[in-house]
mmCIF file with all atom_site columns, C-alpha atoms in Angstrom:
data_model
loop_
_atom_site.group_PDB
_atom_site.id
_atom_site.type_symbol
_atom_site.label_atom_id
_atom_site.label_alt_id
_atom_site.label_comp_id
_atom_site.label_asym_id
_atom_site.label_entity_id
_atom_site.label_seq_id
_atom_site.pdbx_PDB_ins_code
_atom_site.Cartn_x
_atom_site.Cartn_y
_atom_site.Cartn_z
_atom_site.occupancy
_atom_site.B_iso_or_equiv
_atom_site.pdbx_formal_charge
_atom_site.auth_seq_id
_atom_site.auth_comp_id
_atom_site.auth_asym_id
_atom_site.auth_atom_id
_atom_site.pdbx_PDB_model_num
ATOM 1   C CA . CYS A 1 1   ? -45.859 -40.348 17.346 1.00 0.00 ? 1   CYS A CA 1
ATOM 2   C CA . GLU A 1 2   ? -46.358 -38.016 14.400 1.00 0.00 ? 2   GLU A CA 1
ATOM 3   C CA . ALA A 1 3   ? -43.630 -35.622 15.556 1.00 0.00 ? 3   ALA A CA 1
ATOM 4   C CA . PHE A 1 4   ? -40.947 -38.194 14.796 1.00 0.00 ? 4   PHE A CA 1
ATOM 5   C CA . THR A 1 5   ? -41.527 -37.349 11.148 1.00 0.00 ? 5   THR A CA 1
ATOM 6   C CA . VAL A 1 6   ? -39.777 -34.202 9.993  1.00 0.00 ? 6   VAL A CA 1
ATOM 7   C CA . PRO A 1 7   ? -41.881 -32.123 7.556  1.00 0.00 ? 7   PRO A CA 1
ATOM 8   C CA . SER A 1 8   ? -41.081 -32.860 3.894  1.00 0.00 ? 8   SER A CA 1
ATOM 9   C CA . ALA A 1 9   ? -37.867 -31.278 2.694  1.00 0.00 ? 9   ALA A CA 1
ATOM 10  C CA . GLN A 1 10  ? -36.549 -30.340 -0.743 1.00 0.00 ? 10  GLN A CA 1
ATOM 11  C CA . THR A 1 11  ? -33.417 -32.474 -0.199 1.00 0.00 ? 11  THR A CA 1
ATOM 12  C CA . VAL A 1 12  ? -32.330 -34.985 2.447  1.00 0.00 ? 12  VAL A CA 1
ATOM 13  C CA . VAL A 1 13  ? -28.657 -35.775 3.062  1.00 0.00 ? 13  VAL A CA 1
ATOM 14  C CA . SER A 1 14  ? -27.786 -38.550 5.507  1.00 0.00 ? 14  SER A CA 1
ATOM 15  C CA . ALA A 1 15  ? -25.059 -40.748 6.960  1.00 0.00 ? 15  ALA A CA 1
ATOM 16  C CA . GLU A 1 16  ? -25.488 -43.729 9.267  1.00 0.00 ? 16  GLU A CA 1
ATOM 17  C CA . TYR A 1 17  ? -23.026 -45.874 11.167 1.00 0.00 ? 17  TYR A CA 1
ATOM 18  C CA . SER A 1 18  ? -24.211 -49.216 12.577 1.00 0.00 ? 18  SER A CA 1
ATOM 19  C CA . THR A 1 19  ? -22.809 -52.079 14.590 1.00 0.00 ? 19  THR A CA 1
ATOM 20  C CA . THR A 1 20  ? -23.853 -55.698 14.256 1.00 0.00 ? 20  THR A CA 1
ATOM 21  C CA . GLY A 1 21  ? -24.260 -58.416 16.820 1.00 0.00 ? 21  GLY A CA 1
ATOM 22  C CA . LYS A 1 22  ? -26.596 -59.009 19.731 1.00 0.00 ? 22  LYS A CA 1
ATOM 23  C CA . THR A 1 23  ? -26.786 -55.356 20.746 1.00 0.00 ? 23  THR A CA 1
ATOM 24  C CA . GLN A 1 24  ? -27.136 -53.176 17.682 1.00 0.00 ? 24  GLN A CA 1
ATOM 25  C CA . LYS A 1 25  ? -26.200 -49.530 17.910 1.00 0.00 ? 25  LYS A CA 1
ATOM 26  C CA . ASP A 1 26  ? -26.691 -46.881 15.249 1.00 0.00 ? 26  ASP A CA 1
ATOM 27  C CA . VAL A 1 27  ? -25.602 -43.277 14.974 1.00 0.00 ? 27  VAL A CA 1
ATOM 28  C CA . GLN A 1 28  ? -27.214 -41.080 12.340 1.00 0.00 ? 28  GLN A CA 1
ATOM 29  C CA . ALA A 1 29  ? -26.756 -37.590 10.981 1.00 0.00 ? 29  ALA A CA 1
ATOM 30  C CA . ARG A 1 30  ? -29.323 -36.209 8.570  1.00 0.00 ? 30  ARG A CA 1
ATOM 31  C CA . ALA A 1 31  ? -29.912 -32.788 6.998  1.00 0.00 ? 31  ALA A CA 1
ATOM 32  C CA . TYR A 1 32  ? -33.395 -31.877 5.801  1.00 0.00 ? 32  TYR A CA 1
ATOM 33  C CA . VAL A 1 33  ? -32.816 -28.965 3.390  1.00 0.00 ? 33  VAL A CA 1
ATOM 34  C CA . TYR A 1 34  ? -35.762 -26.683 2.597  1.00 0.00 ? 34  TYR A CA 1
ATOM 35  C CA . GLY A 1 35  ? -34.352 -24.252 0.026  1.00 0.00 ? 35  GLY A CA 1
ATOM 36  C CA . SER A 1 36  ? -34.814 -21.157 2.198  1.00 0.00 ? 36  SER A CA 1
ATOM 37  C CA . ALA A 1 37  ? -34.322 -20.215 5.829  1.00 0.00 ? 37  ALA A CA 1
ATOM 38  C CA . ALA A 1 38  ? -37.998 -19.169 6.072  1.00 0.00 ? 38  ALA A CA 1
ATOM 39  C CA . LYS A 1 39  ? -39.236 -22.597 4.905  1.00 0.00 ? 39  LYS A CA 1
ATOM 40  C CA . ALA A 1 40  ? -36.843 -24.383 7.267  1.00 0.00 ? 40  ALA A CA 1
ATOM 41  C CA . LYS A 1 41  ? -37.978 -22.210 10.186 1.00 0.00 ? 41  LYS A CA 1
ATOM 42  C CA . GLN A 1 42  ? -41.636 -22.953 9.409  1.00 0.00 ? 42  GLN A CA 1
ATOM 43  C CA . ALA A 1 43  ? -40.919 -26.714 9.251  1.00 0.00 ? 43  ALA A CA 1
ATOM 44  C CA . TYR A 1 44  ? -38.969 -26.512 12.531 1.00 0.00 ? 44  TYR A CA 1
ATOM 45  C CA . GLN A 1 45  ? -41.841 -24.693 14.232 1.00 0.00 ? 45  GLN A CA 1
ATOM 46  C CA . THR A 1 46  ? -44.217 -27.415 12.997 1.00 0.00 ? 46  THR A CA 1
ATOM 47  C CA . LEU A 1 47  ? -41.890 -30.085 14.415 1.00 0.00 ? 47  LEU A CA 1
ATOM 48  C CA . GLN A 1 48  ? -41.640 -28.234 17.751 1.00 0.00 ? 48  GLN A CA 1
ATOM 49  C CA . SER A 1 49  ? -45.404 -27.864 18.046 1.00 0.00 ? 49  SER A CA 1
ATOM 50  C CA . LYS A 1 50  ? -45.933 -31.622 17.613 1.00 0.00 ? 50  LYS A CA 1
ATOM 51  C CA . LEU A 1 51  ? -43.237 -32.788 20.029 1.00 0.00 ? 51  LEU A CA 1
ATOM 52  C CA . SER A 1 52  ? -45.143 -32.247 23.272 1.00 0.00 ? 52  SER A CA 1
ATOM 53  C CA . SER A 1 53  ? -47.855 -34.645 22.057 1.00 0.00 ? 53  SER A CA 1
ATOM 54  C CA . CYS A 1 54  ? -45.213 -37.401 22.181 1.00 0.00 ? 54  CYS A CA 1
ATOM 55  C CA . ASP A 1 55  ? -44.428 -37.030 25.901 1.00 0.00 ? 55  ASP A CA 1
ATOM 56  C CA . GLY A 1 56  ? -45.571 -39.843 28.141 1.00 0.00 ? 56  GLY A CA 1
ATOM 57  C CA . LYS A 1 57  ? -46.006 -43.591 28.181 1.00 0.00 ? 57  LYS A CA 1
ATOM 58  C CA . ARG A 1 58  ? -47.712 -45.792 25.591 1.00 0.00 ? 58  ARG A CA 1
ATOM 59  C CA . ASN A 1 59  ? -48.203 -49.531 25.429 1.00 0.00 ? 59  ASN A CA 1
ATOM 60  C CA . LEU A 1 60  ? -47.093 -51.225 22.228 1.00 0.00 ? 60  LEU A CA 1
ATOM 61  C CA . THR A 1 61  ? -47.756 -54.777 21.114 1.00 0.00 ? 61  THR A CA 1
ATOM 62  C CA . ALA A 1 62  ? -45.053 -56.691 19.273 1.00 0.00 ? 62  ALA A CA 1
ATOM 63  C CA . SER A 1 63  ? -45.864 -60.125 17.906 1.00 0.00 ? 63  SER A CA 1
ATOM 64  C CA . GLU A 1 64  ? -42.791 -62.266 17.731 1.00 0.00 ? 64  GLU A CA 1
ATOM 65  C CA . SER A 1 65  ? -43.788 -65.666 19.085 1.00 0.00 ? 65  SER A CA 1
ATOM 66  C CA . GLY A 1 66  ? -47.046 -64.381 20.468 1.00 0.00 ? 66  GLY A CA 1
ATOM 67  C CA . PRO A 1 67  ? -47.884 -60.868 21.530 1.00 0.00 ? 67  PRO A CA 1
ATOM 68  C CA . ASN A 1 68  ? -45.567 -59.108 23.955 1.00 0.00 ? 68  ASN A CA 1
ATOM 69  C CA . THR A 1 69  ? -46.758 -55.871 25.469 1.00 0.00 ? 69  THR A CA 1
ATOM 70  C CA . MET A 1 70  ? -44.050 -53.267 25.694 1.00 0.00 ? 70  MET A CA 1
ATOM 71  C CA . ARG A 1 71  ? -44.041 -49.848 27.300 1.00 0.00 ? 71  ARG A CA 1
ATOM 72  C CA . MET A 1 72  ? -42.595 -46.929 25.340 1.00 0.00 ? 72  MET A CA 1
ATOM 73  C CA . THR A 1 73  ? -41.693 -43.923 27.440 1.00 0.00 ? 73  THR A CA 1
ATOM 74  C CA . THR A 1 74  ? -40.951 -40.708 25.562 1.00 0.00 ? 74  THR A CA 1
ATOM 75  C CA . THR A 1 75  ? -39.561 -37.442 26.864 1.00 0.00 ? 75  THR A CA 1
ATOM 76  C CA . THR A 1 76  ? -39.123 -34.320 24.741 1.00 0.00 ? 76  THR A CA 1
ATOM 77  C CA . GLY A 1 77  ? -37.708 -30.916 25.467 1.00 0.00 ? 77  GLY A CA 1
ATOM 78  C CA . SER A 1 78  ? -35.552 -27.978 24.572 1.00 0.00 ? 78  SER A CA 1
ATOM 79  C CA . LEU A 1 79  ? -31.738 -28.045 24.640 1.00 0.00 ? 79  LEU A CA 1
ATOM 80  C CA . ASP A 1 80  ? -30.590 -24.667 25.880 1.00 0.00 ? 80  ASP A CA 1
ATOM 81  C CA . SER A 1 81  ? -26.998 -25.924 25.579 1.00 0.00 ? 81  SER A CA 1
ATOM 82  C CA . LEU A 1 82  ? -27.328 -26.058 21.758 1.00 0.00 ? 82  LEU A CA 1
ATOM 83  C CA . VAL A 1 83  ? -28.730 -22.803 20.395 1.00 0.00 ? 83  VAL A CA 1
ATOM 84  C CA . VAL A 1 84  ? -28.218 -21.670 16.793 1.00 0.00 ? 84  VAL A CA 1
ATOM 85  C CA . THR A 1 85  ? -29.167 -18.099 15.803 1.00 0.00 ? 85  THR A CA 1
ATOM 86  C CA . GLY A 1 86  ? -31.273 -17.762 18.945 1.00 0.00 ? 86  GLY A CA 1
ATOM 87  C CA . VAL A 1 87  ? -33.257 -20.989 18.405 1.00 0.00 ? 87  VAL A CA 1
ATOM 88  C CA . PRO A 1 88  ? -32.705 -23.830 20.891 1.00 0.00 ? 88  PRO A CA 1
ATOM 89  C CA . SER A 1 89  ? -32.415 -27.377 19.599 1.00 0.00 ? 89  SER A CA 1
ATOM 90  C CA . VAL A 1 90  ? -35.001 -29.933 20.743 1.00 0.00 ? 90  VAL A CA 1
ATOM 91  C CA . PHE A 1 91  ? -34.649 -33.572 21.744 1.00 0.00 ? 91  PHE A CA 1
ATOM 92  C CA . VAL A 1 92  ? -36.762 -36.736 21.702 1.00 0.00 ? 92  VAL A CA 1
ATOM 93  C CA . TYR A 1 93  ? -35.740 -39.500 24.115 1.00 0.00 ? 93  TYR A CA 1
ATOM 94  C CA . SER A 1 94  ? -37.594 -42.841 23.826 1.00 0.00 ? 94  SER A CA 1
ATOM 95  C CA . ARG A 1 95  ? -37.163 -46.044 25.800 1.00 0.00 ? 95  ARG A CA 1
ATOM 96  C CA . THR A 1 96  ? -38.988 -49.317 25.106 1.00 0.00 ? 96  THR A CA 1
ATOM 97  C CA . ALA A 1 97  ? -39.117 -52.222 27.565 1.00 0.00 ? 97  ALA A CA 1
ATOM 98  C CA . PRO A 1 98  ? -41.384 -55.195 28.341 1.00 0.00 ? 98  PRO A CA 1
ATOM 99  C CA . LEU A 1 99  ? -44.141 -54.606 30.880 1.00 0.00 ? 99  LEU A CA 1
ATOM 100 C CA . PRO A 1 100 ? -43.918 -56.679 34.065 1.00 0.00 ? 100 PRO A CA 1
ATOM 101 C CA . GLY A 1 101 ? -45.531 -60.090 33.582 1.00 0.00 ? 101 GLY A CA 1
ATOM 102 C CA . ASN A 1 102 ? -44.810 -60.238 29.837 1.00 0.00 ? 102 ASN A CA 1
ATOM 103 C CA . ALA A 1 103 ? -42.242 -62.526 28.293 1.00 0.00 ? 103 ALA A CA 1
ATOM 104 C CA . LYS A 1 104 ? -39.056 -60.528 28.152 1.00 0.00 ? 104 LYS A CA 1
ATOM 105 C CA . SER A 1 105 ? -38.204 -59.992 24.515 1.00 0.00 ? 105 SER A CA 1
ATOM 106 C CA . MET A 1 106 ? -34.944 -58.108 24.284 1.00 0.00 ? 106 MET A CA 1
ATOM 107 C CA . GLU A 1 107 ? -35.312 -57.967 20.503 1.00 0.00 ? 107 GLU A CA 1
ATOM 108 C CA . ASN A 1 108 ? -38.082 -55.410 21.014 1.00 0.00 ? 108 ASN A CA 1
ATOM 109 C CA . THR A 1 109 ? -36.264 -53.567 23.794 1.00 0.00 ? 109 THR A CA 1
ATOM 110 C CA . GLY A 1 110 ? -34.339 -50.441 22.981 1.00 0.00 ? 110 GLY A CA 1
ATOM 111 C CA . GLY A 1 111 ? -34.021 -46.736 23.023 1.00 0.00 ? 111 GLY A CA 1
ATOM 112 C CA . ASP A 1 112 ? -33.140 -43.738 20.967 1.00 0.00 ? 112 ASP A CA 1
ATOM 113 C CA . TYR A 1 113 ? -32.054 -40.192 21.612 1.00 0.00 ? 113 TYR A CA 1
ATOM 114 C CA . THR A 1 114 ? -32.568 -37.682 18.804 1.00 0.00 ? 114 THR A CA 1
ATOM 115 C CA . VAL A 1 115 ? -31.609 -34.007 18.548 1.00 0.00 ? 115 VAL A CA 1
ATOM 116 C CA . TYR A 1 116 ? -33.120 -31.585 16.012 1.00 0.00 ? 116 TYR A CA 1
ATOM 117 C CA . THR A 1 117 ? -31.373 -28.289 15.253 1.00 0.00 ? 117 THR A CA 1
ATOM 118 C CA . LEU A 1 118 ? -32.413 -25.448 12.971 1.00 0.00 ? 118 LEU A CA 1
ATOM 119 C CA . GLU A 1 119 ? -29.434 -24.267 10.885 1.00 0.00 ? 119 GLU A CA 1
ATOM 120 C CA . ASN A 1 120 ? -30.126 -21.671 8.178  1.00 0.00 ? 120 ASN A CA 1
ATOM 121 C CA . ASP A 1 121 ? -32.196 -23.459 5.478  1.00 0.00 ? 121 ASP A CA 1
ATOM 122 C CA . ALA A 1 122 ? -32.031 -26.921 7.079  1.00 0.00 ? 122 ALA A CA 1
ATOM 123 C CA . ILE A 1 123 ? -33.184 -28.980 10.023 1.00 0.00 ? 123 ILE A CA 1
ATOM 124 C CA . LEU A 1 124 ? -30.281 -31.109 11.213 1.00 0.00 ? 124 LEU A CA 1
ATOM 125 C CA . MET A 1 125 ? -31.082 -34.375 12.959 1.00 0.00 ? 125 MET A CA 1
ATOM 126 C CA . THR A 1 126 ? -28.588 -36.423 14.934 1.00 0.00 ? 126 THR A CA 1
ATOM 127 C CA . ALA A 1 127 ? -29.600 -39.634 16.656 1.00 0.00 ? 127 ALA A CA 1
ATOM 128 C CA . ALA A 1 128 ? -28.341 -42.657 18.513 1.00 0.00 ? 128 ALA A CA 1
ATOM 129 C CA . THR A 1 129 ? -30.379 -45.875 18.564 1.00 0.00 ? 129 THR A CA 1
ATOM 130 C CA . GLN A 1 130 ? -29.741 -49.161 20.330 1.00 0.00 ? 130 GLN A CA 1
ATOM 131 C CA . SER A 1 131 ? -31.506 -52.477 20.662 1.00 0.00 ? 131 SER A CA 1
ATOM 132 C CA . ASN A 1 132 ? -31.447 -55.001 23.502 1.00 0.00 ? 132 ASN A CA 1
ATOM 133 C CA . LYS A 1 133 ? -30.785 -52.287 26.068 1.00 0.00 ? 133 LYS A CA 1
ATOM 134 C CA . VAL A 1 134 ? -33.196 -49.778 27.581 1.00 0.00 ? 134 VAL A CA 1
ATOM 135 C CA . GLY A 1 135 ? -32.160 -46.135 27.800 1.00 0.00 ? 135 GLY A CA 1
ATOM 136 C CA . TYR A 1 136 ? -29.009 -44.089 27.727 1.00 0.00 ? 136 TYR A CA 1
ATOM 137 C CA . THR A 1 137 ? -26.890 -42.683 30.518 1.00 0.00 ? 137 THR A CA 1
ATOM 138 C CA . ALA A 1 138 ? -26.586 -38.926 30.932 1.00 0.00 ? 138 ALA A CA 1
ATOM 139 C CA . ALA A 1 139 ? -23.060 -39.144 29.489 1.00 0.00 ? 139 ALA A CA 1
ATOM 140 C CA . GLN A 1 140 ? -24.331 -41.029 26.417 1.00 0.00 ? 140 GLN A CA 1
ATOM 141 C CA . ARG A 1 141 ? -27.086 -38.459 25.834 1.00 0.00 ? 141 ARG A CA 1
ATOM 142 C CA . GLN A 1 142 ? -24.520 -35.669 26.183 1.00 0.00 ? 142 GLN A CA 1
ATOM 143 C CA . ALA A 1 143 ? -22.367 -37.413 23.559 1.00 0.00 ? 143 ALA A CA 1
ATOM 144 C CA . VAL A 1 144 ? -25.306 -37.189 21.115 1.00 0.00 ? 144 VAL A CA 1
ATOM 145 C CA . VAL A 1 145 ? -25.690 -33.474 21.930 1.00 0.00 ? 145 VAL A CA 1
ATOM 146 C CA . ASP A 1 146 ? -21.945 -33.004 21.349 1.00 0.00 ? 146 ASP A CA 1
ATOM 147 C CA . PHE A 1 147 ? -22.265 -34.863 18.028 1.00 0.00 ? 147 PHE A CA 1
ATOM 148 C CA . ALA A 1 148 ? -25.197 -32.593 17.107 1.00 0.00 ? 148 ALA A CA 1
ATOM 149 C CA . SER A 1 149 ? -23.099 -29.530 17.934 1.00 0.00 ? 149 SER A CA 1
ATOM 150 C CA . ASP A 1 150 ? -20.191 -30.775 15.804 1.00 0.00 ? 150 ASP A CA 1
ATOM 151 C CA . PHE A 1 151 ? -22.526 -31.643 12.914 1.00 0.00 ? 151 PHE A CA 1
ATOM 152 C CA . THR A 1 152 ? -24.218 -28.224 13.122 1.00 0.00 ? 152 THR A CA 1
ATOM 153 C CA . HIS A 1 153 ? -20.867 -26.430 13.125 1.00 0.00 ? 153 HIS A CA 1
ATOM 154 C CA . SER A 1 154 ? -19.563 -28.467 10.175 1.00 0.00 ? 154 SER A CA 1
ATOM 155 C CA . TRP A 1 155 ? -22.796 -28.041 8.212  1.00 0.00 ? 155 TRP A CA 1
ATOM 156 C CA . GLY A 1 156 ? -22.697 -24.277 8.774  1.00 0.00 ? 156 GLY A CA 1
ATOM 157 C CA . LEU A 1 157 ? -19.100 -24.034 7.589  1.00 0.00 ? 157 LEU A CA 1
ATOM 158 C CA . ALA A 1 158 ? -19.814 -26.146 4.504  1.00 0.00 ? 158 ALA A CA 1
ATOM 159 C CA . THR A 1 159 ? -23.033 -24.428 3.423  1.00 0.00 ? 159 THR A CA 1
ATOM 160 C CA . ASN A 1 160 ? -22.660 -20.751 4.380  1.00 0.00 ? 160 ASN A CA 1
#
């Protein structure tokens, strides 16, 4: 989905924490800095306008030892619990799993939950990604929102 790509920024600052092993889990924080609040707002509006095109289910084909058809389900929306200067954050929640009747390939199974927040001259992205497990619980998704809130607060203190 095209909306998963944030419009080009002047500067990108990022940090990522990953686990290893059978079930990989990643947590990311990234700031896309645009040089002015107006440019960041325009980029955020572009991102928002593309998100709804990502909603729904799509079949994907992964060829590991033969093709496996997977189903990616994506949900997007607004986060009224995380509003900065009157602009709600948005989320993208994707889950990928084998379709019934296909060889179960956990390597291609996973999910991610991403939050985008507009903060002054930047779009802040926080995300959690995992493999070998489909989806996140409500508590896990809330933890990503809490992380996004903490990151937004820290970024604002450091850059304003």
